[in-house]
């Protein structure tokens, strides 16, 4: 029996999800017990954690994340370095749940995005749409011995999709409801949205990247503190500032926010070069005022996306929010203020701790890939067909079989 | 039944191998009919071809292949561009054999190596050994619909190996002999060697990268002709030159050639920067003399590797040569002269056309990976265990199953 058959034949699977945060600040990791697949999937979260990158690792990532940044030697090494860190994160979370890594059946990996270039360019006469993640699955599979699925986004892009938000498939499995229309809003380094009308089938789902999340705020803090701080914990600085109205208005005119879905964004739109432009244009602004403005920008972008592309088309009563940015109470106040017509529920109320969201998502996507269940979501990403995303790197299958 | 089980359950498989040449000059592609796996494998070559890269593609590859060359945006795009070209090559070779791509069961892909860094470096406290190939398997799988295996080298490195020569596994399957000791010498952009004593088991095999092949010669021609020519066809220029004895002696002192196996090399050792050093140190030398010297260097390096690391340990009567460089008659004369004690046989005599070697190799490696047969060769690459190499990207499994 092949390795995937063994995985598929199990009544339940222990699956780890590992996701490098888009803000390049940490590895999120979660361990789940999964049964079934597709609409019959049921899940139990056994453990989750977030492991911070060192300043040096974050710096290496950011160097490769700017347009034209990095070089081949660095990317070659960073790919393996992150693979090693992912493997350690997986082993750590198994231990946290009292398990050895050898007891785990499957790992899903979302690598660190260095570049996200879904807009076609013509290169030597060939239309090219591309995305680049690092964090080598072969290293994870070899260090842990566990079959590892990665490369989800690359396949969605190849299938004509935007490569994002891949989380919408999992949002649909988790939060669809017969009688209630729900928005599921992910507040991470970037923000995205999945709109699930009551009784929705897969083709009724809308999902897209909203835009900026913690990425700009984190980058600004790092810039202003010379890297000694990397986040505005709980909106501590932002809360003391005053929103700069002119700047906010200009931010909300960002071309990405005007782009109809499907759409996906990354550092190309909201990375450090964009931040530097803001700092250049507002030389006298205080840290507090800038952070207040960027935080309000995120909240307004979320509200604008809901009002413009989603709420006119269906009835939604509830917005389920998840993602590490939910832990920023100040931002959450701003979001609540910006869309008072929606009831905001934290995903923790449904058993999904807000900061476990991304890692949980990639555990579930890996489960589907290993079982051959299509986990691409064409109506969301714009792909041409519901592909089985990802590439599967085999783990150890026990002692190697003798060569025949 | 899962996609890998369907592949494994077939009495015979149509498998395409695609390999980007180390000299960045062409995609080699071959279509085989395969039965069995491991020592029970039998193969029939149905078609093979070589599709030249344009000057522009070659230039993009070379920019990313120097130490510290390229950037993340270019690598992101090049990865997809080569994936698209690999998919076209696969479709082309199926057509050449009168088949539709939908009739193919499996594709094995050897991406273009941009960086090969097996020597450990410590990065943020983590020992990192890395290799970077581009030519996205997800693009190949999506364009062709065929399950695609890639990333062989990354896994061998993760398992502690040198990532090269992966071809030794296939050499062993094809050329082992009960009564005859054989050397199998691959003469491609780089050269490698597999030594198979009579009646050898897998653990008796020695294999390693010898060093320079057509890479330096091709680069020199391109440099001297401003890119209008990219190879010294049949040693046309070299034949008219005179070997520069002093330069040859210095070349043969190259540290890589003194390094005991396991060892692997790439552009890091023999790329354009090395060539530029040679040109700088020999400003008055003619093109013909330089090419004669580099060609002799290749032949002497092959002979030296055989004499130093292989022939003292066992009896070898025959050397089977393969690789596109075998088509260079002048080089072959030099090799014959350098090791008169061995009978040189071209692999074509055994039904393996010399220029199909690399592509055939990756078709066979993919077959093994899909069937779960370990195809890593620890005694050759130095890996810690016989791993199943590669990552598997699923093809279409017919019309997507309805979501349950």
GROMACS .gro file of N, CA, C and O in nm, chain A residues 2 4-5 37 39-40 56-57 64 67-73 75-77 80-81 84 88 115 117 121 123-124 126 128-132 136 138-139 141-143 154-155 158-159 169 202 374 376 385-386 390-394 396 403-404, chain B residues 2 4-5 37 39-40 56-57 60 64 67-73 75-77 80-81 84 88 115 117 121 123-124 126 128-132 136 138-139 141-143 154-155 158-159 169 202 374 376 385-386 390-394 396 403-404:
model
  468
    2UNK      N    1   0.056   0.216  -0.087
    2UNK     CA    2   0.135   0.338  -0.096
    2UNK      C    3   0.113   0.428   0.025
    2UNK      O    4   0.018   0.409   0.102
    4UNK      N    5   0.018   0.740   0.048
    4UNK     CA    6  -0.106   0.820   0.049
    4UNK      C    7  -0.227   0.733   0.081
    4UNK      O    8  -0.322   0.777   0.145
    5UNK      N    9  -0.224   0.609   0.036
    5UNK     CA   10  -0.335   0.517   0.067
    5UNK      C   11  -0.342   0.491   0.217
    5UNK      O   12  -0.449   0.484   0.275
   37UNK      N   13  -1.334   1.428   0.485
   37UNK     CA   14  -1.279   1.524   0.390
   37UNK      C   15  -1.395   1.600   0.327
   37UNK      O   16  -1.509   1.554   0.333
   39UNK      N   17  -1.706   1.817   0.266
   39UNK     CA   18  -1.816   1.858   0.355
   39UNK      C   19  -1.834   1.763   0.473
   39UNK      O   20  -1.903   1.795   0.569
   40UNK      N   21  -1.771   1.644   0.465
   40UNK     CA   22  -1.781   1.551   0.579
   40UNK      C   23  -1.666   1.569   0.678
   40UNK      O   24  -1.654   1.495   0.775
   56UNK      N   25   1.720   3.860   1.269
   56UNK     CA   26   1.804   3.831   1.152
   56UNK      C   27   1.725   3.756   1.045
   56UNK      O   28   1.737   3.787   0.926
   57UNK      N   29   1.644   3.658   1.087
   57UNK     CA   30   1.565   3.582   0.990
   57UNK      C   31   1.464   3.674   0.922
   57UNK      O   32   1.450   3.672   0.799
   64UNK      N   33   1.443   3.978   0.061
   64UNK     CA   34   1.401   3.905  -0.061
   64UNK      C   35   1.257   3.936  -0.100
   64UNK      O   36   1.206   3.880  -0.197
   67UNK      N   37   1.039   4.432  -0.437
   67UNK     CA   38   1.055   4.412  -0.581
   67UNK      C   39   1.203   4.420  -0.619
   67UNK      O   40   1.271   4.515  -0.580
   68UNK      N   41   1.251   4.317  -0.687
   68UNK     CA   42   1.392   4.314  -0.726
   68UNK      C   43   1.489   4.289  -0.612
   68UNK      O   44   1.609   4.301  -0.629
   69UNK      N   45   1.438   4.251  -0.494
   69UNK     CA   46   1.524   4.230  -0.378
   69UNK      C   47   1.587   4.092  -0.377
   69UNK      O   48   1.551   4.005  -0.455
   70UNK      N   49   1.679   4.071  -0.286
   70UNK     CA   50   1.741   3.941  -0.267
   70UNK      C   51   1.831   3.900  -0.382
   70UNK      O   52   1.854   3.977  -0.475
   71UNK      N   53   1.883   3.781  -0.374
   71UNK     CA   54   1.961   3.722  -0.484
   71UNK      C   55   1.948   3.570  -0.474
   71UNK      O   56   1.897   3.517  -0.375
   72UNK      N   57   1.995   3.502  -0.578
   72UNK     CA   58   1.972   3.358  -0.588
   72UNK      C   59   2.040   3.281  -0.475
   72UNK      O   60   1.984   3.184  -0.422
   73UNK      N   61   2.159   3.323  -0.436
   73UNK     CA   62   2.230   3.253  -0.329
   73UNK      C   63   2.152   3.262  -0.197
   73UNK      O   64   2.131   3.162  -0.128
   75UNK      N   65   1.830   3.331  -0.156
   75UNK     CA   66   1.701   3.262  -0.165
   75UNK      C   67   1.720   3.112  -0.153
   75UNK      O   68   1.643   3.043  -0.086
   76UNK      N   69   1.825   3.060  -0.216
   76UNK     CA   70   1.858   2.917  -0.207
   76UNK      C   71   1.875   2.878  -0.060
   76UNK      O   72   1.819   2.777  -0.015
   77UNK      N   73   1.947   2.957   0.015
   77UNK     CA   74   1.974   2.925   0.156
   77UNK      C   75   1.853   2.950   0.245
   77UNK      O   76   1.824   2.872   0.336
   80UNK      N   77   1.598   2.667   0.256
   80UNK     CA   78   1.632   2.555   0.345
   80UNK      C   79   1.625   2.598   0.491
   80UNK      O   80   1.571   2.526   0.576
   81UNK      N   81   1.675   2.717   0.522
   81UNK     CA   82   1.669   2.766   0.660
   81UNK      C   83   1.525   2.763   0.713
   81UNK      O   84   1.499   2.711   0.822
   84UNK      N   85   1.403   2.416   0.779
   84UNK     CA   86   1.453   2.364   0.908
   84UNK      C   87   1.368   2.420   1.023
   84UNK      O   88   1.331   2.347   1.116
   88UNK      N   89   1.125   2.218   1.293
   88UNK     CA   90   1.133   2.232   1.439
   88UNK      C   91   0.998   2.271   1.497
   88UNK      O   92   0.959   2.223   1.605
  115UNK      N   93   0.752   3.672  -0.311
  115UNK     CA   94   0.700   3.752  -0.421
  115UNK      C   95   0.564   3.696  -0.457
  115UNK      O   96   0.544   3.575  -0.455
  117UNK      N   97   0.312   3.767  -0.775
  117UNK     CA   98   0.303   3.843  -0.899
  117UNK      C   99   0.198   3.782  -0.992
  117UNK      O  100   0.229   3.729  -1.099
  121UNK      N  101   0.289   3.900  -1.693
  121UNK     CA  102   0.388   3.975  -1.771
  121UNK      C  103   0.436   3.882  -1.882
  121UNK      O  104   0.431   3.760  -1.868
  123UNK      N  105   0.728   3.728  -2.081
  123UNK     CA  106   0.871   3.706  -2.065
  123UNK      C  107   0.914   3.613  -2.178
  123UNK      O  108   0.864   3.501  -2.188
  124UNK      N  109   1.000   3.660  -2.266
  124UNK     CA  110   1.043   3.585  -2.384
  124UNK      C  111   0.921   3.525  -2.457
  124UNK      O  112   0.922   3.408  -2.498
  126UNK      N  113   0.627   3.449  -2.346
  126UNK     CA  114   0.539   3.362  -2.269
  126UNK      C  115   0.471   3.445  -2.159
  126UNK      O  116   0.538   3.520  -2.089
  128UNK      N  117   0.347   3.505  -1.811
  128UNK     CA  118   0.393   3.447  -1.685
  128UNK      C  119   0.319   3.511  -1.568
  128UNK      O  120   0.318   3.633  -1.554
  129UNK      N  121   0.254   3.427  -1.487
  129UNK     CA  122   0.192   3.470  -1.363
  129UNK      C  123   0.258   3.387  -1.253
  129UNK      O  124   0.256   3.265  -1.260
  130UNK      N  125   0.312   3.450  -1.151
  130UNK     CA  126   0.399   3.374  -1.062
  130UNK      C  127   0.387   3.414  -0.916
  130UNK      O  128   0.340   3.523  -0.882
  131UNK      N  129   0.429   3.324  -0.832
  131UNK     CA  130   0.436   3.348  -0.688
  131UNK      C  131   0.554   3.266  -0.636
  131UNK      O  132   0.589   3.164  -0.695
  132UNK      N  133   0.618   3.315  -0.533
  132UNK     CA  134   0.737   3.245  -0.483
  132UNK      C  135   0.731   3.236  -0.331
  132UNK      O  136   0.732   3.338  -0.262
  136UNK      N  137   1.145   2.490   0.241
  136UNK     CA  138   1.150   2.368   0.158
  136UNK      C  139   1.075   2.250   0.223
  136UNK      O  140   1.118   2.199   0.327
  138UNK      N  141   1.080   1.946   0.131
  138UNK     CA  142   1.167   1.826   0.137
  138UNK      C  143   1.245   1.824   0.268
  138UNK      O  144   1.271   1.717   0.323
  139UNK      N  145   1.282   1.941   0.318
  139UNK     CA  146   1.353   1.947   0.446
  139UNK      C  147   1.258   1.908   0.560
  139UNK      O  148   1.296   1.831   0.650
  141UNK      N  149   0.992   1.715   0.539
  141UNK     CA  150   0.962   1.571   0.529
  141UNK      C  151   1.080   1.487   0.578
  141UNK      O  152   1.061   1.384   0.643
  142UNK      N  153   1.202   1.531   0.546
  142UNK     CA  154   1.320   1.453   0.582
  142UNK      C  155   1.350   1.464   0.732
  142UNK      O  156   1.385   1.366   0.797
  143UNK      N  157   1.333   1.583   0.790
  143UNK     CA  158   1.363   1.599   0.933
  143UNK      C  159   1.258   1.531   1.021
  143UNK      O  160   1.288   1.482   1.129
  154UNK      N  161   0.117   2.807  -0.566
  154UNK     CA  162   0.176   2.792  -0.700
  154UNK      C  163   0.079   2.719  -0.792
  154UNK      O  164   0.064   2.754  -0.909
  155UNK      N  165   0.011   2.617  -0.739
  155UNK     CA  166  -0.083   2.543  -0.823
  155UNK      C  167  -0.207   2.623  -0.856
  155UNK      O  168  -0.258   2.619  -0.968
  158UNK      N  169  -0.113   2.852  -1.127
  158UNK     CA  170  -0.099   2.779  -1.253
  158UNK      C  171  -0.236   2.749  -1.314
  158UNK      O  172  -0.253   2.749  -1.435
  159UNK      N  173  -0.335   2.728  -1.225
  159UNK     CA  174  -0.471   2.698  -1.272
  159UNK      C  175  -0.547   2.825  -1.310
  159UNK      O  176  -0.666   2.821  -1.338
  169UNK      N  177  -1.154   2.822   0.122
  169UNK     CA  178  -1.204   2.685   0.118
  169UNK      C  179  -1.231   2.634   0.259
  169UNK      O  180  -1.334   2.573   0.287
  202UNK      N  181  -2.060   2.568  -0.297
  202UNK     CA  182  -1.926   2.622  -0.323
  202UNK      C  183  -1.924   2.736  -0.425
  202UNK      O  184  -1.845   2.828  -0.414
  374UNK      N  185  -1.053   1.807  -0.424
  374UNK     CA  186  -1.019   1.940  -0.475
  374UNK      C  187  -1.035   2.045  -0.365
  374UNK      O  188  -1.140   2.053  -0.301
  376UNK      N  189  -0.893   2.371  -0.423
  376UNK     CA  190  -0.890   2.503  -0.487
  376UNK      C  191  -1.033   2.552  -0.498
  376UNK      O  192  -1.125   2.471  -0.500
  385UNK      N  193  -1.056   2.584  -1.268
  385UNK     CA  194  -1.119   2.458  -1.228
  385UNK      C  195  -1.081   2.430  -1.083
  385UNK      O  196  -0.984   2.486  -1.031
  386UNK      N  197  -1.159   2.345  -1.017
  386UNK     CA  198  -1.130   2.315  -0.876
  386UNK      C  199  -1.014   2.216  -0.865
  386UNK      O  200  -1.034   2.095  -0.863
  390UNK      N  201  -0.126   2.188  -0.431
  390UNK     CA  202  -0.011   2.142  -0.352
  390UNK      C  203   0.069   2.030  -0.416
  390UNK      O  204   0.024   1.962  -0.508
  391UNK      N  205   0.190   2.015  -0.364
  391UNK     CA  206   0.280   1.907  -0.404
  391UNK      C  207   0.309   1.824  -0.279
  391UNK      O  208   0.323   1.879  -0.170
  392UNK      N  209   0.316   1.694  -0.298
  392UNK     CA  210   0.326   1.601  -0.185
  392UNK      C  211   0.467   1.544  -0.177
  392UNK      O  212   0.514   1.480  -0.271
  393UNK      N  213   0.533   1.569  -0.067
  393UNK     CA  214   0.668   1.513  -0.046
  393UNK      C  215   0.656   1.398   0.053
  393UNK      O  216   0.617   1.418   0.168
  394UNK      N  217   0.687   1.275   0.008
  394UNK     CA  218   0.665   1.157   0.094
  394UNK      C  219   0.751   1.159   0.219
  394UNK      O  220   0.868   1.195   0.215
  396UNK      N  221   0.886   0.918   0.564
  396UNK     CA  222   0.940   0.783   0.570
  396UNK      C  223   0.823   0.686   0.575
  396UNK      O  224   0.723   0.712   0.641
  403UNK      N  225   1.537  -0.328  -0.207
  403UNK     CA  226   1.527  -0.318  -0.353
  403UNK      C  227   1.499  -0.457  -0.409
  403UNK      O  228   1.564  -0.553  -0.371
  404UNK      N  229   1.404  -0.464  -0.501
  404UNK     CA  230   1.366  -0.595  -0.554
  404UNK      C  231   1.475  -0.651  -0.644
  404UNK      O  232   1.535  -0.578  -0.716
  406UNK      N  233  -0.671   0.635  -0.529
  406UNK     CA  234  -0.596   0.760  -0.543
  406UNK      C  235  -0.514   0.761  -0.671
  406UNK      O  236  -0.496   0.658  -0.736
  408UNK      N  237  -0.195   0.802  -0.725
  408UNK     CA  238  -0.070   0.725  -0.726
  408UNK      C  239  -0.099   0.575  -0.735
  408UNK      O  240  -0.022   0.501  -0.797
  409UNK      N  241  -0.210   0.531  -0.678
  409UNK     CA  242  -0.245   0.388  -0.687
  409UNK      C  243  -0.279   0.352  -0.830
  409UNK      O  244  -0.243   0.245  -0.877
  441UNK      N  245   0.972  -0.178  -1.136
  441UNK     CA  246   1.042  -0.076  -1.058
  441UNK      C  247   1.165  -0.141  -0.996
  441UNK      O  248   1.174  -0.264  -0.987
  443UNK      N  249   1.502  -0.319  -0.938
  443UNK     CA  250   1.578  -0.412  -1.022
  443UNK      C  251   1.491  -0.484  -1.124
  443UNK      O  252   1.542  -0.544  -1.217
  444UNK      N  253   1.358  -0.477  -1.107
  444UNK     CA  254   1.269  -0.540  -1.205
  444UNK      C  255   1.227  -0.443  -1.315
  444UNK      O  256   1.147  -0.476  -1.402
  460UNK      N  257   1.766   3.483  -2.490
  460UNK     CA  258   1.713   3.561  -2.379
  460UNK      C  259   1.688   3.472  -2.256
  460UNK      O  260   1.720   3.511  -2.143
  461UNK      N  261   1.632   3.354  -2.277
  461UNK     CA  262   1.606   3.263  -2.165
  461UNK      C  263   1.738   3.221  -2.100
  461UNK      O  264   1.753   3.224  -1.978
  464UNK      N  265   1.869   3.497  -1.888
  464UNK     CA  266   1.799   3.510  -1.759
  464UNK      C  267   1.850   3.404  -1.661
  464UNK      O  268   1.871   3.431  -1.543
  468UNK      N  269   2.093   3.444  -1.289
  468UNK     CA  270   2.056   3.392  -1.157
  468UNK      C  271   2.150   3.281  -1.109
  468UNK      O  272   2.130   3.227  -1.001
  471UNK      N  273   2.719   3.338  -0.825
  471UNK     CA  274   2.706   3.362  -0.681
  471UNK      C  275   2.651   3.503  -0.656
  471UNK      O  276   2.703   3.600  -0.712
  472UNK      N  277   2.544   3.512  -0.580
  472UNK     CA  278   2.483   3.642  -0.552
  472UNK      C  279   2.409   3.703  -0.670
  472UNK      O  280   2.369   3.819  -0.665
  473UNK      N  281   2.388   3.626  -0.777
  473UNK     CA  282   2.320   3.679  -0.895
  473UNK      C  283   2.169   3.677  -0.883
  473UNK      O  284   2.114   3.618  -0.792
  474UNK      N  285   2.103   3.740  -0.980
  474UNK     CA  286   1.957   3.739  -0.986
  474UNK      C  287   1.892   3.817  -0.874
  474UNK      O  288   1.958   3.884  -0.796
  475UNK      N  289   1.760   3.811  -0.869
  475UNK     CA  290   1.684   3.871  -0.760
  475UNK      C  291   1.552   3.796  -0.747
  475UNK      O  292   1.519   3.714  -0.834
  476UNK      N  293   1.479   3.821  -0.640
  476UNK     CA  294   1.359   3.742  -0.609
  476UNK      C  295   1.252   3.755  -0.716
  476UNK      O  296   1.185   3.658  -0.751
  477UNK      N  297   1.235   3.875  -0.771
  477UNK     CA  298   1.131   3.895  -0.873
  477UNK      C  299   1.163   3.812  -0.997
  477UNK      O  300   1.077   3.742  -1.051
  479UNK      N  301   1.362   3.546  -1.020
  479UNK     CA  302   1.357   3.402  -0.991
  479UNK      C  303   1.212   3.354  -0.985
  479UNK      O  304   1.178   3.247  -1.035
  480UNK      N  305   1.126   3.436  -0.925
  480UNK     CA  306   0.982   3.404  -0.918
  480UNK      C  307   0.927   3.383  -1.058
  480UNK      O  308   0.858   3.284  -1.085
  481UNK      N  309   0.961   3.471  -1.149
  481UNK     CA  310   0.909   3.463  -1.286
  481UNK      C  311   0.976   3.353  -1.367
  481UNK      O  312   0.910   3.281  -1.443
  484UNK      N  313   0.831   3.004  -1.319
  484UNK     CA  314   0.709   2.975  -1.395
  484UNK      C  315   0.738   2.967  -1.545
  484UNK      O  316   0.689   2.877  -1.614
  485UNK      N  317   0.821   3.058  -1.594
  485UNK     CA  318   0.856   3.056  -1.738
  485UNK      C  319   0.911   2.918  -1.778
  485UNK      O  320   0.866   2.858  -1.876
  488UNK      N  321   0.647   2.654  -1.786
  488UNK     CA  322   0.568   2.660  -1.910
  488UNK      C  323   0.645   2.593  -2.025
  488UNK      O  324   0.588   2.516  -2.104
  492UNK      N  325   0.547   2.253  -2.244
  492UNK     CA  326   0.544   2.246  -2.391
  492UNK      C  327   0.632   2.134  -2.443
  492UNK      O  328   0.597   2.065  -2.539
  519UNK      N  329   2.147   2.744  -0.821
  519UNK     CA  330   2.252   2.745  -0.720
  519UNK      C  331   2.265   2.603  -0.665
  519UNK      O  332   2.164   2.535  -0.647
  521UNK      N  333   2.464   2.452  -0.339
  521UNK     CA  334   2.546   2.491  -0.224
  521UNK      C  335   2.545   2.383  -0.117
  521UNK      O  336   2.493   2.403  -0.006
  525UNK      N  337   2.669   2.609   0.552
  525UNK     CA  338   2.698   2.740   0.610
  525UNK      C  339   2.603   2.758   0.728
  525UNK      O  340   2.495   2.700   0.731
  527UNK      N  341   2.356   2.981   0.920
  527UNK     CA  342   2.273   3.098   0.895
  527UNK      C  343   2.180   3.112   1.016
  527UNK      O  344   2.103   3.020   1.045
  528UNK      N  345   2.191   3.221   1.088
  528UNK     CA  346   2.115   3.243   1.212
  528UNK      C  347   2.121   3.119   1.301
  528UNK      O  348   2.020   3.078   1.359
  530UNK      N  349   2.172   2.809   1.228
  530UNK     CA  350   2.125   2.682   1.171
  530UNK      C  351   2.220   2.641   1.058
  530UNK      O  352   2.254   2.724   0.973
  532UNK      N  353   2.299   2.510   0.717
  532UNK     CA  354   2.216   2.508   0.596
  532UNK      C  355   2.296   2.454   0.479
  532UNK      O  356   2.404   2.503   0.448
  533UNK      N  357   2.244   2.350   0.416
  533UNK     CA  358   2.299   2.296   0.290
  533UNK      C  359   2.186   2.305   0.188
  533UNK      O  360   2.078   2.254   0.212
  534UNK      N  361   2.211   2.368   0.076
  534UNK     CA  362   2.096   2.401  -0.009
  534UNK      C  363   2.125   2.387  -0.158
  534UNK      O  364   2.240   2.386  -0.201
  535UNK      N  365   2.020   2.377  -0.233
  535UNK     CA  366   2.026   2.373  -0.379
  535UNK      C  367   1.897   2.437  -0.429
  535UNK      O  368   1.795   2.433  -0.360
  536UNK      N  369   1.904   2.503  -0.544
  536UNK     CA  370   1.786   2.573  -0.594
  536UNK      C  371   1.769   2.544  -0.743
  536UNK      O  372   1.852   2.579  -0.824
  540UNK      N  373   0.870   2.524  -1.241
  540UNK     CA  374   0.767   2.488  -1.145
  540UNK      C  375   0.687   2.364  -1.187
  540UNK      O  376   0.614   2.366  -1.286
  542UNK      N  377   0.420   2.251  -1.057
  542UNK     CA  378   0.275   2.278  -1.055
  542UNK      C  379   0.228   2.330  -1.190
  542UNK      O  380   0.116   2.301  -1.233
  543UNK      N  381   0.312   2.406  -1.258
  543UNK     CA  382   0.276   2.456  -1.391
  543UNK      C  383   0.272   2.339  -1.490
  543UNK      O  384   0.180   2.328  -1.572
  545UNK      N  385   0.217   2.020  -1.421
  545UNK     CA  386   0.101   1.935  -1.389
  545UNK      C  387  -0.029   1.999  -1.436
  545UNK      O  388  -0.119   1.931  -1.486
  546UNK      N  389  -0.040   2.130  -1.422
  546UNK     CA  390  -0.164   2.198  -1.457
  546UNK      C  391  -0.180   2.210  -1.608
  546UNK      O  392  -0.289   2.192  -1.662
  547UNK      N  393  -0.072   2.239  -1.680
  547UNK     CA  394  -0.082   2.253  -1.826
  547UNK      C  395  -0.104   2.119  -1.895
  547UNK      O  396  -0.172   2.110  -1.996
  558UNK      N  397   1.667   1.844  -0.402
  558UNK     CA  398   1.641   1.908  -0.272
  558UNK      C  399   1.627   1.803  -0.163
  558UNK      O  400   1.675   1.820  -0.050
  559UNK      N  401   1.562   1.692  -0.196
  559UNK     CA  402   1.541   1.588  -0.095
  559UNK      C  403   1.671   1.516  -0.063
  559UNK      O  404   1.698   1.483   0.052
  562UNK      N  405   1.856   1.730   0.164
  562UNK     CA  406   1.795   1.730   0.298
  562UNK      C  407   1.833   1.602   0.373
  562UNK      O  408   1.850   1.603   0.495
  563UNK      N  409   1.850   1.493   0.297
  563UNK     CA  410   1.885   1.365   0.359
  563UNK      C  411   2.036   1.354   0.386
  563UNK      O  412   2.085   1.248   0.423
  573UNK      N  413   2.176   0.619  -0.976
  573UNK     CA  414   2.073   0.517  -0.950
  573UNK      C  415   2.029   0.452  -1.081
  573UNK      O  416   2.017   0.329  -1.091
  606UNK      N  417   2.374  -0.247  -0.454
  606UNK     CA  418   2.366  -0.100  -0.447
  606UNK      C  419   2.476  -0.038  -0.361
  606UNK      O  420   2.524   0.071  -0.391
  778UNK      N  421   1.267   0.354  -0.311
  778UNK     CA  422   1.377   0.446  -0.281
  778UNK      C  423   1.468   0.462  -0.402
  778UNK      O  424   1.516   0.362  -0.458
  780UNK      N  425   1.704   0.737  -0.401
  780UNK     CA  426   1.826   0.804  -0.356
  780UNK      C  427   1.932   0.698  -0.339
  780UNK      O  428   1.901   0.581  -0.316
  789UNK      N  429   2.037   0.793   0.418
  789UNK     CA  430   1.948   0.678   0.400
  789UNK      C  431   1.896   0.680   0.257
  789UNK      O  432   1.899   0.783   0.191
  790UNK      N  433   1.845   0.564   0.210
  790UNK     CA  434   1.794   0.559   0.073
  790UNK      C  435   1.654   0.619   0.066
  790UNK      O  436   1.553   0.550   0.083
  794UNK      N  437   1.206   1.347  -0.434
  794UNK     CA  438   1.109   1.420  -0.515
  794UNK      C  439   0.980   1.453  -0.444
  794UNK      O  440   0.945   1.396  -0.340
  795UNK      N  441   0.909   1.548  -0.502
  795UNK     CA  442   0.776   1.590  -0.456
  795UNK      C  443   0.680   1.564  -0.571
  795UNK      O  444   0.714   1.584  -0.687
  796UNK      N  445   0.560   1.518  -0.534
  796UNK     CA  446   0.464   1.472  -0.634
  796UNK      C  447   0.350   1.573  -0.646
  796UNK      O  448   0.281   1.601  -0.548
  797UNK      N  449   0.334   1.629  -0.765
  797UNK     CA  450   0.225   1.723  -0.789
  797UNK      C  451   0.117   1.651  -0.870
  797UNK      O  452   0.144   1.608  -0.983
  798UNK      N  453  -0.002   1.633  -0.813
  798UNK     CA  454  -0.103   1.551  -0.880
  798UNK      C  455  -0.152   1.613  -1.012
  798UNK      O  456  -0.170   1.734  -1.022
  800UNK      N  457  -0.455   1.585  -1.333
  800UNK     CA  458  -0.600   1.576  -1.326
  800UNK      C  459  -0.636   1.429  -1.308
  800UNK      O  460  -0.575   1.342  -1.368
  807UNK      N  461  -1.795   1.753  -0.479
  807UNK     CA  462  -1.770   1.767  -0.335
  807UNK      C  463  -1.879   1.693  -0.260
  807UNK      O  464  -1.996   1.705  -0.293
  808UNK      N  465  -1.835   1.619  -0.158
  808UNK     CA  466  -1.934   1.538  -0.087
  808UNK      C  467  -2.025   1.626  -0.004
  808UNK      O  468  -1.983   1.722   0.054
   0.00000   0.00000   0.00000
